[in-house]
GROMACS .gro file of N, CA and C in nm:
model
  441
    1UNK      N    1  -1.632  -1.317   0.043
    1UNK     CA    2  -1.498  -1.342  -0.009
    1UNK      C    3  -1.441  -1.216  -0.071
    2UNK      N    4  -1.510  -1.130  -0.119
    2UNK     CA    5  -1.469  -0.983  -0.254
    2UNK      C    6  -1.443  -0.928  -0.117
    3UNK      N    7  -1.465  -0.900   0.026
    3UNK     CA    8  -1.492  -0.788   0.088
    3UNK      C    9  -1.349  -0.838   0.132
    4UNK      N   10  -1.305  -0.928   0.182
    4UNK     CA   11  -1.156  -1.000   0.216
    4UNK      C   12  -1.021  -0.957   0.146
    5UNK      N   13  -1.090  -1.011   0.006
    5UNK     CA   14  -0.978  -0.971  -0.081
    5UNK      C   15  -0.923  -0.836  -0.095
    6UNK      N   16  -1.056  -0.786  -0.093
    6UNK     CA   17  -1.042  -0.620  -0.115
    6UNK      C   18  -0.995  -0.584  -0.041
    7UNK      N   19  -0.991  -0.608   0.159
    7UNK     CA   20  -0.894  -0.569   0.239
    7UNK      C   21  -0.768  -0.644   0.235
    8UNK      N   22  -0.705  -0.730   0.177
    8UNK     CA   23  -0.602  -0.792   0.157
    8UNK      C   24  -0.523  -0.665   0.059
    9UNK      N   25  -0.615  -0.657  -0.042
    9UNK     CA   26  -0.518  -0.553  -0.175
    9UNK      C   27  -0.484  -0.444  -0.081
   10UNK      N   28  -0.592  -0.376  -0.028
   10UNK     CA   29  -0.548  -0.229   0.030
   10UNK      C   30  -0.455  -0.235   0.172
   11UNK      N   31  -0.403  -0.291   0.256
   11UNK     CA   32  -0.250  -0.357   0.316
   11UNK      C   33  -0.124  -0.335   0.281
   12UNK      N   34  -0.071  -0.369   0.328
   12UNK     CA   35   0.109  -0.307   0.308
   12UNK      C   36   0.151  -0.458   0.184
   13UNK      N   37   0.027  -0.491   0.169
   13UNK     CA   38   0.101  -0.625   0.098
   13UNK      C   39   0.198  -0.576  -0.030
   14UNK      N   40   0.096  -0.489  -0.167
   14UNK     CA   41   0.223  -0.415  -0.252
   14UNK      C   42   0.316  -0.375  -0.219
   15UNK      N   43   0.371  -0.355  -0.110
   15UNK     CA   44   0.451  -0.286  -0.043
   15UNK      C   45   0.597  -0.391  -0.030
   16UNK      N   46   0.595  -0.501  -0.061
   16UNK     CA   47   0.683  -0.618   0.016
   16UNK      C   48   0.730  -0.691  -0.150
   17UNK      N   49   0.812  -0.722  -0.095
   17UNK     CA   50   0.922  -0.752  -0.278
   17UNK      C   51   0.860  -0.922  -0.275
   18UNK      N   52   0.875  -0.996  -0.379
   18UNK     CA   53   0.912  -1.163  -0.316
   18UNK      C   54   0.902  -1.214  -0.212
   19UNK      N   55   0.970  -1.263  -0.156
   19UNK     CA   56   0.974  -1.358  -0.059
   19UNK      C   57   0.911  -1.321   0.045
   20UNK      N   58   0.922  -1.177   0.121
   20UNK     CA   59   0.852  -1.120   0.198
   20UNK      C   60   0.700  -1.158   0.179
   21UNK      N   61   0.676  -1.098   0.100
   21UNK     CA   62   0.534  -1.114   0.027
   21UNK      C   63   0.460  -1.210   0.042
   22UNK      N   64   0.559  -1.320  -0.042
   22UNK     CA   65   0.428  -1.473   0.029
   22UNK      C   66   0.449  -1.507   0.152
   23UNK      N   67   0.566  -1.477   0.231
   23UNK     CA   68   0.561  -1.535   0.334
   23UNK      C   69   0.455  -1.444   0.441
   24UNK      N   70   0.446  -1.291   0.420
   24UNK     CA   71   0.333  -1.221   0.446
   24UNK      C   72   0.179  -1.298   0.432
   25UNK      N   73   0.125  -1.303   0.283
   25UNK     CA   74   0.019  -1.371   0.259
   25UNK      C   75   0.012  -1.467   0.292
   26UNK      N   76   0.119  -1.563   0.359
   26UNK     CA   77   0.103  -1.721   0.397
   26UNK      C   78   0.066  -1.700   0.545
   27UNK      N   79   0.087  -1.584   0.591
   27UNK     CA   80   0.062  -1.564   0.779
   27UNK      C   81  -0.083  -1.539   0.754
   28UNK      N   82  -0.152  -1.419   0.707
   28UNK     CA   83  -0.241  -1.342   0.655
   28UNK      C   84  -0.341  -1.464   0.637
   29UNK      N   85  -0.295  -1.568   0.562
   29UNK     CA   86  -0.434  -1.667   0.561
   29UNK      C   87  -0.423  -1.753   0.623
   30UNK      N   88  -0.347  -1.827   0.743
   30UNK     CA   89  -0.309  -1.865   0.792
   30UNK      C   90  -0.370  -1.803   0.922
   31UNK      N   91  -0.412  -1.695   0.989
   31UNK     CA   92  -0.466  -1.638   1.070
   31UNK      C   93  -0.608  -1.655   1.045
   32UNK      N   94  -0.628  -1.645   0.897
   32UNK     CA   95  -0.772  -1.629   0.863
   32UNK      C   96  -0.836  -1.708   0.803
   33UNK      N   97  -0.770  -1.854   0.825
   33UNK     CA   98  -0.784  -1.988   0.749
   33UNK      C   99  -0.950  -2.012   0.777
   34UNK      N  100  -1.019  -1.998   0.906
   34UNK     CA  101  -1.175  -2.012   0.899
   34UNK      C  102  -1.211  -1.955   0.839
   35UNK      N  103  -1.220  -1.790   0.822
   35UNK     CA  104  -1.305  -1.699   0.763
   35UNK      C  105  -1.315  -1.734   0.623
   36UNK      N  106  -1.162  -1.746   0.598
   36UNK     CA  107  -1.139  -1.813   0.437
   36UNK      C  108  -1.220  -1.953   0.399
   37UNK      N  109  -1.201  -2.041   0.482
   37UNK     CA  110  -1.308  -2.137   0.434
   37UNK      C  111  -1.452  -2.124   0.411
   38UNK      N  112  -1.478  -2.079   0.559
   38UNK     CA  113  -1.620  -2.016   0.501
   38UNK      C  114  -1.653  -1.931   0.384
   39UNK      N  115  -1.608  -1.845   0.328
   39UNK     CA  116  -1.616  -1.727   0.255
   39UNK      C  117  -1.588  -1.860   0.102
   40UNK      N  118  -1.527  -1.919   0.103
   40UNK     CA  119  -1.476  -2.035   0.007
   40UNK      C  120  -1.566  -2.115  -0.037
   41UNK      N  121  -1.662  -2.182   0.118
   41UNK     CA  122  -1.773  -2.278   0.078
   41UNK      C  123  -1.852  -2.199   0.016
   42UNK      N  124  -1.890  -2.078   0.059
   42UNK     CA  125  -2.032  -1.985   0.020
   42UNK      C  126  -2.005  -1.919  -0.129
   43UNK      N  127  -1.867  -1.913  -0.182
   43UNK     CA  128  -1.856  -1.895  -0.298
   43UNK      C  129  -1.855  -1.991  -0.385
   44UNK      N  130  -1.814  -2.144  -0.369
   44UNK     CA  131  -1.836  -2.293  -0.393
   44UNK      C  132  -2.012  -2.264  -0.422
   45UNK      N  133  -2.089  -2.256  -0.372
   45UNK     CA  134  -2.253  -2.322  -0.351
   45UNK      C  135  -2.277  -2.201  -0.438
   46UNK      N  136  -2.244  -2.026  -0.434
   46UNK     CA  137  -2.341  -1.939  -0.528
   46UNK      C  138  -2.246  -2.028  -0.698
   47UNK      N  139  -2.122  -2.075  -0.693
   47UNK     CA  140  -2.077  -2.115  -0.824
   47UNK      C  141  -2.147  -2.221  -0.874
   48UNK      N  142  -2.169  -2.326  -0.807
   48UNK     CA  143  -2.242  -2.435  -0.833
   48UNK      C  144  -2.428  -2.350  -0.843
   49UNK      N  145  -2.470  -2.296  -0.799
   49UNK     CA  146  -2.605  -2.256  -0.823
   49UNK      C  147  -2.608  -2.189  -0.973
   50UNK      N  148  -2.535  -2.165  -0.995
   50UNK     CA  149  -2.516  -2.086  -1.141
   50UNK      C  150  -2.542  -2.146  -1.276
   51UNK      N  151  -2.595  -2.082  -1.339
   51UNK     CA  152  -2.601  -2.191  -1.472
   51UNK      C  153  -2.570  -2.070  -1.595
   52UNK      N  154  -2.497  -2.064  -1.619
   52UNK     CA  155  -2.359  -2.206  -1.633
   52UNK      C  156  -2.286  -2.197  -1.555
   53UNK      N  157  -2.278  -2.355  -1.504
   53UNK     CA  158  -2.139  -2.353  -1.396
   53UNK      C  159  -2.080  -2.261  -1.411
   54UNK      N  160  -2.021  -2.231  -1.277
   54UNK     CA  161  -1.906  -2.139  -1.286
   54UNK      C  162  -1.730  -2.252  -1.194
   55UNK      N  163  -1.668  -2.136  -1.220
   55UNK     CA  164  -1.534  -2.222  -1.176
   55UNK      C  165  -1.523  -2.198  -0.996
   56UNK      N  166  -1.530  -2.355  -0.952
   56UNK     CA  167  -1.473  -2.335  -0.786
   56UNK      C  168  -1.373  -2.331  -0.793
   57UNK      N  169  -1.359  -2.312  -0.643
   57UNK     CA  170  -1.202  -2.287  -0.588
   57UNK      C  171  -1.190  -2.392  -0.467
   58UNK      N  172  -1.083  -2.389  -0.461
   58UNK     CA  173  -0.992  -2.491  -0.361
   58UNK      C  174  -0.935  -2.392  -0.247
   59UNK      N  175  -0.891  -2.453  -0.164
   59UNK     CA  176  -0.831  -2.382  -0.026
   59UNK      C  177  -0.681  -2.358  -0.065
   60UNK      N  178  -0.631  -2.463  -0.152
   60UNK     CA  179  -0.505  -2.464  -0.199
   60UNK      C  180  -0.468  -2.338  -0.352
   61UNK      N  181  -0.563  -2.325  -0.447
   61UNK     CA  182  -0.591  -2.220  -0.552
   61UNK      C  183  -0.553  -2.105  -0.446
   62UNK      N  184  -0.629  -2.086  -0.308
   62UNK     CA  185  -0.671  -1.940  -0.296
   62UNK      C  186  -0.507  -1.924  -0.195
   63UNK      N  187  -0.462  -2.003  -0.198
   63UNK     CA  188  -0.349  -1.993  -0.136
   63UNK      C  189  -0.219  -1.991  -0.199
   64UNK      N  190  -0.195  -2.005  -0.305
   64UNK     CA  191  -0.144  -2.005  -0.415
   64UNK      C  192  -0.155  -1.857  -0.518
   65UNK      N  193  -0.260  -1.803  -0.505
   65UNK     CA  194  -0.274  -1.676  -0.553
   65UNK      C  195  -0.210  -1.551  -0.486
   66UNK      N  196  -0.139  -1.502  -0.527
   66UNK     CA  197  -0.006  -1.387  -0.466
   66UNK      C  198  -0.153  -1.222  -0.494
   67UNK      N  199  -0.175  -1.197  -0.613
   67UNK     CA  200  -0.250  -1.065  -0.578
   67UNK      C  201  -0.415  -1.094  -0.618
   68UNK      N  202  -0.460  -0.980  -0.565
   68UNK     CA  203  -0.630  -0.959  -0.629
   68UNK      C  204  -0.637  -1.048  -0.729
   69UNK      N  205  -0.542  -0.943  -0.879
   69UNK     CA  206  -0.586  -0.987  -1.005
   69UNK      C  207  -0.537  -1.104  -1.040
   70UNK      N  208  -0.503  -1.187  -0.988
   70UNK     CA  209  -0.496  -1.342  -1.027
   70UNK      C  210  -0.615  -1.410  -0.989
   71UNK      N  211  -0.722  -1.369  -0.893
   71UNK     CA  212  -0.873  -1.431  -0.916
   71UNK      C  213  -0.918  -1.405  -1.052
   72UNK      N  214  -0.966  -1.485  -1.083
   72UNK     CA  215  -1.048  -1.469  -1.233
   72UNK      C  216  -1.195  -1.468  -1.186
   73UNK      N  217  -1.229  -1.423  -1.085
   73UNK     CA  218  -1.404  -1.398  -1.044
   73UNK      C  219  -1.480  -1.310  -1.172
   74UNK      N  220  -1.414  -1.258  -1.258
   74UNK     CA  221  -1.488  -1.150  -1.290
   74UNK      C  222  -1.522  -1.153  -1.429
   75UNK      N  223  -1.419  -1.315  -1.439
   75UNK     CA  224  -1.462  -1.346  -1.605
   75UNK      C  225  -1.606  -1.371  -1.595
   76UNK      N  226  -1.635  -1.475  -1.470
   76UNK     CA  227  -1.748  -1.534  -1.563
   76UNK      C  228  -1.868  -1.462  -1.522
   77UNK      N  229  -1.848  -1.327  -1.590
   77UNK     CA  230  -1.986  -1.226  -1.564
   77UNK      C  231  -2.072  -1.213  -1.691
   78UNK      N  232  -2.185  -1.191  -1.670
   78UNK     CA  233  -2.257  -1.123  -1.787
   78UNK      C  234  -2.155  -1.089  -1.892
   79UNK      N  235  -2.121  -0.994  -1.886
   79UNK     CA  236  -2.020  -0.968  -2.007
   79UNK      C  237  -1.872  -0.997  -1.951
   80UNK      N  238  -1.806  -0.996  -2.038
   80UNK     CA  239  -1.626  -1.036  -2.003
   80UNK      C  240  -1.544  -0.932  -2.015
   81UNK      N  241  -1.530  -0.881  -1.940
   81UNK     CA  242  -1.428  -0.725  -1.901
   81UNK      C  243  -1.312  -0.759  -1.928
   82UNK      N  244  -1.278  -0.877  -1.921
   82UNK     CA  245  -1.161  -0.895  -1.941
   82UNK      C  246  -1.084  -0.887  -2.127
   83UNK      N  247  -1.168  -0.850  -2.163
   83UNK     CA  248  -1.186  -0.848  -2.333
   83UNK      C  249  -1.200  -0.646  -2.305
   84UNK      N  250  -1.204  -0.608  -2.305
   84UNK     CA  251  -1.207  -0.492  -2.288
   84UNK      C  252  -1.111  -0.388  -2.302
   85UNK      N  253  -1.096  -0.296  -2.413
   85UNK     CA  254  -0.943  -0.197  -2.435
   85UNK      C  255  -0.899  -0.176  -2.244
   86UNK      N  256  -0.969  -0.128  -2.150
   86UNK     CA  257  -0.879  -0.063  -2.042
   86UNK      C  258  -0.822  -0.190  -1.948
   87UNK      N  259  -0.855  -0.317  -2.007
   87UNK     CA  260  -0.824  -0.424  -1.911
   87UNK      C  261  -0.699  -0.462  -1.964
   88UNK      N  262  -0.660  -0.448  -2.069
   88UNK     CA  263  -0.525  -0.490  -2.101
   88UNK      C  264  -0.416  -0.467  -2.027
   89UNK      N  265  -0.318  -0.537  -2.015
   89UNK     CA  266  -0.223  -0.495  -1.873
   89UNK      C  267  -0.111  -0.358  -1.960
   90UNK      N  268  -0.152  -0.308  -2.065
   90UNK     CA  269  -0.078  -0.212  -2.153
   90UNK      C  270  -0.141  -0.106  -2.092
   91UNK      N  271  -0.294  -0.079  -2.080
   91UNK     CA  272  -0.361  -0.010  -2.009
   91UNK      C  273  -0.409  -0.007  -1.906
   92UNK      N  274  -0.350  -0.139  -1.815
   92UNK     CA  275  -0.337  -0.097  -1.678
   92UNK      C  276  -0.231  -0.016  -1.656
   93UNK      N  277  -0.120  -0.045  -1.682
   93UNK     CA  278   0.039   0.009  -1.639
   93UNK      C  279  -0.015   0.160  -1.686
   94UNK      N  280  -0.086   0.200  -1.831
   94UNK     CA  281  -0.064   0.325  -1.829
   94UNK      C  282  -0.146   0.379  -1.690
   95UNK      N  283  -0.273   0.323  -1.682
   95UNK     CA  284  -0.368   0.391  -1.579
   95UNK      C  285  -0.283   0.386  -1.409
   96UNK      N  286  -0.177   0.270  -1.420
   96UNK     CA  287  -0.118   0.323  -1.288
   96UNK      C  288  -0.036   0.416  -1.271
   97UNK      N  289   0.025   0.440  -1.400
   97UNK     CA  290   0.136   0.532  -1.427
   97UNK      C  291   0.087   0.665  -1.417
   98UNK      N  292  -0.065   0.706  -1.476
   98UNK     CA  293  -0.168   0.830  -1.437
   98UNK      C  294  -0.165   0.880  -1.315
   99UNK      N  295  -0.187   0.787  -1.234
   99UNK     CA  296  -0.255   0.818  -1.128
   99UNK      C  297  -0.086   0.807  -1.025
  100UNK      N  298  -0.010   0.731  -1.022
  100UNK     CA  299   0.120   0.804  -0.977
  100UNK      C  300   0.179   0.935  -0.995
  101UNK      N  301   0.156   0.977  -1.137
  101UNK     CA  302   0.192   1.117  -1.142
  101UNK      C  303   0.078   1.179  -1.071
  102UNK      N  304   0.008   1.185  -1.057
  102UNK     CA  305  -0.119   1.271  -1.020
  102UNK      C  306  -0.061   1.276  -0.865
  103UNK      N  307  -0.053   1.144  -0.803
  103UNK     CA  308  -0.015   1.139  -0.684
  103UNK      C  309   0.131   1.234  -0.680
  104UNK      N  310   0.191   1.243  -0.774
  104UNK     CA  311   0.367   1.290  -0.759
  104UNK      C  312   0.323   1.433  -0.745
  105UNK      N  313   0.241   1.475  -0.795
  105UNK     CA  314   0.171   1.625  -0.831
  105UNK      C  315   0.119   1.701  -0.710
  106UNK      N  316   0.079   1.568  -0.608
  106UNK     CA  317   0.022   1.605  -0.497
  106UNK      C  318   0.132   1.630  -0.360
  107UNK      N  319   0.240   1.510  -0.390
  107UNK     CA  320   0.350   1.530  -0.277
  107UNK      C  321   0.409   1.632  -0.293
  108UNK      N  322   0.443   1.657  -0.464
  108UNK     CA  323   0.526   1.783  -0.477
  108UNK      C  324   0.455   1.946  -0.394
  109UNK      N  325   0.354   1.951  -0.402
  109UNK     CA  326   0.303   2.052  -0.319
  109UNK      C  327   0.334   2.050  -0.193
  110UNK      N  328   0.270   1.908  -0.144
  110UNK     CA  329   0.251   1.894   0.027
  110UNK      C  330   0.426   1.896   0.049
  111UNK      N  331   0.522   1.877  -0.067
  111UNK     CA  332   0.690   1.906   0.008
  111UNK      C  333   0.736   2.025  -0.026
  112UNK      N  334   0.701   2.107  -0.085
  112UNK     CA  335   0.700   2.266  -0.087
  112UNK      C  336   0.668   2.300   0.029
  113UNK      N  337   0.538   2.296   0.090
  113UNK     CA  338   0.516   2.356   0.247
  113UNK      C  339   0.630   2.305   0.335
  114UNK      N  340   0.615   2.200   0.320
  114UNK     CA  341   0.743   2.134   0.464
  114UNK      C  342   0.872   2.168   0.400
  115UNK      N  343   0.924   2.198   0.318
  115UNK     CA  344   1.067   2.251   0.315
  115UNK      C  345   1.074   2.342   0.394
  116UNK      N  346   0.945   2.469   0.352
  116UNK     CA  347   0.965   2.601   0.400
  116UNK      C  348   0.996   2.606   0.541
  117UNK      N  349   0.888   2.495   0.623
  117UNK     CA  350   0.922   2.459   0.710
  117UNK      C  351   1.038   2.429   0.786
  118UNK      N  352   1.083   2.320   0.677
  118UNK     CA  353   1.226   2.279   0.743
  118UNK      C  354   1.306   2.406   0.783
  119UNK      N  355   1.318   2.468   0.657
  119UNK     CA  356   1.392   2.558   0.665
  119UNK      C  357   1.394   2.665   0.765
  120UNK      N  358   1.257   2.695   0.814
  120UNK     CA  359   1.227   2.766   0.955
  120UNK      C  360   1.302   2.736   1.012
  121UNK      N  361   1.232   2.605   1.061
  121UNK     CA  362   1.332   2.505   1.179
  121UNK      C  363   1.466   2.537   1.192
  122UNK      N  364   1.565   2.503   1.095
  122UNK     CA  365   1.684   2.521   1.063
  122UNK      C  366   1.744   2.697   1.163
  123UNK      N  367   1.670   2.751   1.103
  123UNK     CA  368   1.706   2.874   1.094
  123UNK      C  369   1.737   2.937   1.270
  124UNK      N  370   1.558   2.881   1.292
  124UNK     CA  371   1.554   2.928   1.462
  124UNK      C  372   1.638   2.817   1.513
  125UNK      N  373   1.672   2.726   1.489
  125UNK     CA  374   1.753   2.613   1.553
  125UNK      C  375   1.915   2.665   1.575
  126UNK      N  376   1.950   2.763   1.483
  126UNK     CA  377   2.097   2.819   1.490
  126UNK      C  378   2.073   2.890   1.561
  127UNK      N  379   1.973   3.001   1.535
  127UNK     CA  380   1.926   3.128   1.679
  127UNK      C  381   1.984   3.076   1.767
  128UNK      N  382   1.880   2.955   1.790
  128UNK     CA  383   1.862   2.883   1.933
  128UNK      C  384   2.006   2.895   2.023
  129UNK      N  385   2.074   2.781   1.918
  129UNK     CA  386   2.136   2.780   1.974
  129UNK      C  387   2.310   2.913   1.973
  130UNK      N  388   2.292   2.995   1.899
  130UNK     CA  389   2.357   3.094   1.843
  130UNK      C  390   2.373   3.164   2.027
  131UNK      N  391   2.213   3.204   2.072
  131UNK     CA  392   2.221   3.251   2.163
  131UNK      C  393   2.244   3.205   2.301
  132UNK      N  394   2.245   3.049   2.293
  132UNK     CA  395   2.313   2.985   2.451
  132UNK      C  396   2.453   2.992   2.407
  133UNK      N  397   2.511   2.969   2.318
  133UNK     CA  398   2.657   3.004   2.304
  133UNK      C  399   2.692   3.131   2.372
  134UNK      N  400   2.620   3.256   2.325
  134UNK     CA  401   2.661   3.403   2.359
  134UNK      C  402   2.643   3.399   2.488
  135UNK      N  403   2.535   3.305   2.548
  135UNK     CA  404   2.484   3.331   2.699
  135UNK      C  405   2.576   3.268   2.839
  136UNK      N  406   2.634   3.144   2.770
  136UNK     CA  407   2.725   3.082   2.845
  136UNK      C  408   2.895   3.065   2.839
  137UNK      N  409   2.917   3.167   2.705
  137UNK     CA  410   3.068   3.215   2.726
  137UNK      C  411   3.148   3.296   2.828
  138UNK      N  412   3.060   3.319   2.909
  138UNK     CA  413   3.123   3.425   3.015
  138UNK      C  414   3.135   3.328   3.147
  139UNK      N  415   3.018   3.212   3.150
  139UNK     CA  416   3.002   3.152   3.301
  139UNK      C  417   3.054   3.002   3.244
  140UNK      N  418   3.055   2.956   3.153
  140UNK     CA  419   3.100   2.808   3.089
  140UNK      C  420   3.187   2.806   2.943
  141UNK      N  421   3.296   2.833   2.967
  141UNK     CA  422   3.341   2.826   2.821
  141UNK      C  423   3.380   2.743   2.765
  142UNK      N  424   3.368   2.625   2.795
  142UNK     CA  425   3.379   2.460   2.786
  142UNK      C  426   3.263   2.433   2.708
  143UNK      N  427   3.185   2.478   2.788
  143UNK     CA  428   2.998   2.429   2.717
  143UNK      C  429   2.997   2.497   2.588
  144UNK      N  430   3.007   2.608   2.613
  144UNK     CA  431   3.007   2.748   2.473
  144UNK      C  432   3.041   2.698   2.371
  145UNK      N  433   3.161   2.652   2.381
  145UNK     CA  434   3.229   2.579   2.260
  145UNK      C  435   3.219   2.437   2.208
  146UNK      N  436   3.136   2.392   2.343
  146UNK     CA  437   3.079   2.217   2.264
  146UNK      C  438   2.965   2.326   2.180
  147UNK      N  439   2.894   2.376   2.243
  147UNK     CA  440   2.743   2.436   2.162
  147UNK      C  441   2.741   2.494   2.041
   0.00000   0.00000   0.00000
């Protein structure tokens, strides 16, 4: 079931506002309605083997859940992470907000090269065409002047 979810999070799913979104995740399990059951019963039987119970799930719960972090799998561990300074959603937002700049840090480089680029482009692109202008004013001066 964790190996599912985990390819569910990493997907274009963040990517999709509302409505998109569930109607995305409603295809998404809907394609994968066996795998999901299975993966469902086998998490049902290790919950029930547990002492102390742990909390099952329904076909309808797991369908109803829009991201990752709305499973609560992880409360009922040895210890409760969820009690934890970096679990707070104050210190999630900062830790996503980290790692966006970090990421912003990284495009800003990788779009420094490709400007320079562009700007190549640009440049030989007037050549380009700078010099079929000069080349076809004498035999097409119709063309010359679309060019």
């Amino acid at each position: 079931m964790s190996c599912w979810l985990l390819q569910c999070s990493m997907t274009t799913i963040d990517a999709l506002p509302g409505y998109k979104l569930r109607k995305h995740i409603g295809k998404a399990l809907q394609a994968r309605s066996s795998a999901i059951k299975t993966m469902l019963e086998h998490y049902n039987v290790a919950a029930r083997a547990l002492s102390p119970l742990r909390h099952t799930l329904t076909l309808e719960e797991v369908v109803e859940y829009t991201f990752l972090s709305d499973f609560q799998l992880l409360q009922d561990t040895r210890e409760d992470i969820s009690q934890r300074p970096w679990a707070s959603p104050t210190a999630c937002l900062a830790l996503d907000t980290y790692f966006k700049m970090c990421c912003a840090q990284e495009e800003i480089i990788r779009l420094n090269v490709e400007i320079r680029r562009f700007v190549t482009y640009l440049q030989d692109e007037d050549w380009y065409l700078r010099t079929c202008e000069e080349q076809s004013l004498t035999s097409h001066p119709a063309l010359a002047y679309q060019i």
